[in-house]
Amino acid sequence: MAEDLTVTRTLVIPASELRERFSRSSGPGGQHVNTTDSRVGLSFDLVNSPSVPEGLRTRMLDRLAGRLVDGVLTIAASEHRAQLQNRVAAREHLASLLRDAAAAPPPVRRATKPSRGAKERRIAAKKRRGITKRNRRDFPDD
């Protein structure tokens, strides 16, 4: 499974920068569960990676600050019984996290004010509604 991890069209993480660790998965199981290392821990050193451009690295470090430990992003996958499926799941999860962190920031919203016509239409609609409600009132006979 020593393949490069494609995050975006322009960002590809070489397999040599990814570290995989295997351990026993928790949860219920039979006799087989105590003998297989099906849990996968996938680590990527974001701070020291030469494959991530500097401008993109600062954005990713800022967005992933809560998940990083000493600049290393670690993903654990143990949802499948097979190690190979967990390896694929961990790679997909890592790619998804990096893709979201690398996304361009949304455009800055420019504050606008309602036009004069919009204000007048709003006030006219409120007056019409008030007249409708006023006409519903039950006036006592004099």
Coordinates of C-alpha atoms in Angstrom, one line a residue:
M1 CA 0.0 0.0 0.0
A2 CA 3.0 2.3 -0.5
E3 CA 1.1 4.7 -2.7
D4 CA 1.3 8.5 -2.8
L5 CA -1.7 10.1 -1.1
T6 CA -3.6 12.5 -3.5
V7 CA -5.1 15.3 -1.5
T8 CA -5.9 17.7 -4.3
R9 CA -4.9 18.0 -8.0
T10 CA -1.9 20.1 -6.9
L11 CA -1.1 18.5 -3.5
V12 CA 0.2 14.9 -3.4
I13 CA 1.8 13.5 -0.3
P14 CA 4.5 11.0 -1.1
A15 CA 4.2 7.6 0.6
S16 CA 7.6 8.1 2.3
E17 CA 6.2 10.9 4.4
L18 CA 3.3 8.8 5.8
R19 CA 3.9 6.6 8.9
E20 CA 1.6 3.6 9.6
R21 CA 1.4 1.8 12.9
F22 CA -0.7 -1.2 13.6
S23 CA -2.2 -2.3 16.9
R24 CA -5.0 -4.4 18.3
S25 CA -8.4 -3.0 17.8
S26 CA -10.8 -2.6 20.8
G27 CA -14.3 -3.8 21.0
P28 CA -16.0 -7.2 20.9
G29 CA -14.7 -10.1 18.9
G30 CA -13.9 -13.8 19.2
Q31 CA -10.7 -15.6 19.4
H32 CA -9.4 -13.9 16.3
V33 CA -9.5 -10.4 17.9
N34 CA -6.5 -11.1 20.2
T35 CA -4.2 -12.2 17.4
T36 CA -4.6 -9.6 14.7
D37 CA -3.4 -6.0 14.6
S38 CA -6.2 -4.5 12.6
R39 CA -6.3 -1.0 14.0
V40 CA -4.3 1.5 11.8
G41 CA -2.7 4.7 13.0
L42 CA -1.6 6.9 10.1
S43 CA 0.7 9.9 10.9
F44 CA 1.8 12.8 8.7
D45 CA 4.4 15.4 9.8
L46 CA 2.8 18.5 8.5
V47 CA 5.4 20.9 9.9
N48 CA 8.4 19.3 8.3
S49 CA 6.8 18.1 5.1
P50 CA 8.7 19.3 2.0
S51 CA 5.7 18.4 -0.3
V52 CA 3.4 21.1 1.2
P53 CA 4.0 24.6 -0.1
E54 CA 4.8 27.2 2.6
G55 CA 1.7 29.4 2.1
L56 CA -0.6 26.4 2.2
R57 CA 1.2 24.9 5.2
T58 CA 0.5 28.0 7.4
R59 CA -3.2 27.8 6.5
M60 CA -3.3 24.1 7.2
L61 CA -1.4 24.4 10.5
D62 CA -3.9 27.2 11.6
R63 CA -7.0 25.1 10.7
L64 CA -5.7 21.8 12.1
A65 CA -4.1 23.3 15.3
G66 CA -6.4 21.4 17.6
R67 CA -5.6 18.0 16.0
L68 CA -1.8 18.4 15.8
V69 CA 0.7 17.1 18.3
D70 CA 4.1 18.6 17.8
G71 CA 3.1 19.3 14.2
V72 CA 2.1 15.7 13.4
L73 CA -1.4 14.8 12.3
T74 CA -2.5 11.3 13.4
I75 CA -5.5 9.4 12.2
A76 CA -6.8 6.1 13.8
A77 CA -9.0 3.8 11.9
S78 CA -10.5 0.7 13.5
E79 CA -14.0 0.5 12.1
H80 CA -13.4 -2.5 9.9
R81 CA -12.3 -6.0 10.9
A82 CA -9.6 -6.3 8.2
Q83 CA -6.4 -4.3 8.4
L84 CA -6.4 -3.5 4.7
Q85 CA -9.8 -1.9 4.9
N86 CA -8.7 0.1 7.9
R87 CA -5.6 1.2 6.0
V88 CA -7.8 2.5 3.1
A89 CA -10.2 4.2 5.5
A90 CA -7.3 5.9 7.4
R91 CA -5.9 7.2 4.1
E92 CA -9.3 8.5 3.0
H93 CA -9.8 10.2 6.3
L94 CA -6.4 11.9 6.2
A95 CA -6.9 13.1 2.6
S96 CA -10.3 14.5 3.6
L97 CA -8.9 16.4 6.6
L98 CA -6.0 17.8 4.6
R99 CA -8.4 18.7 1.7
D100 CA -10.7 20.6 4.0
A101 CA -7.7 22.4 5.7
A102 CA -6.2 23.3 2.3
A103 CA -9.4 24.8 0.9
A104 CA -9.3 28.4 0.0
P105 CA -11.0 30.8 2.5
P106 CA -14.5 31.9 1.6
P107 CA -14.8 35.4 0.0
V108 CA -15.1 38.2 2.4
R109 CA -18.6 39.5 2.8
R110 CA -19.1 43.1 2.0
A111 CA -21.8 44.7 4.2
T112 CA -24.7 46.3 2.3
K113 CA -27.7 48.3 3.3
P114 CA -31.2 47.9 2.1
S115 CA -32.2 50.3 -0.7
R116 CA -34.6 53.1 -0.1
G117 CA -37.2 51.3 -2.2
A118 CA -36.8 48.1 -0.2
K119 CA -37.3 50.1 3.0
E120 CA -40.5 51.8 1.7
R121 CA -41.9 48.4 0.5
R122 CA -41.3 46.9 3.9
I123 CA -43.0 49.8 5.7
A124 CA -45.9 49.7 3.3
A125 CA -46.4 45.9 3.8
K126 CA -46.3 46.5 7.6
K127 CA -49.0 49.2 7.3
R128 CA -51.2 46.9 5.2
R129 CA -50.8 44.1 7.7
G130 CA -51.7 46.5 10.6
I131 CA -54.8 47.7 8.7
T132 CA -55.9 44.1 8.2
K133 CA -55.5 43.3 11.8
R134 CA -57.3 46.5 12.9
N135 CA -60.3 45.6 10.7
R136 CA -60.6 42.3 12.5
R137 CA -61.2 43.9 15.9
D138 CA -64.6 43.5 17.3
F139 CA -66.0 47.0 18.1
P140 CA -68.8 47.2 20.7
D141 CA -72.1 48.7 19.5
D142 CA -72.9 52.1 21.0

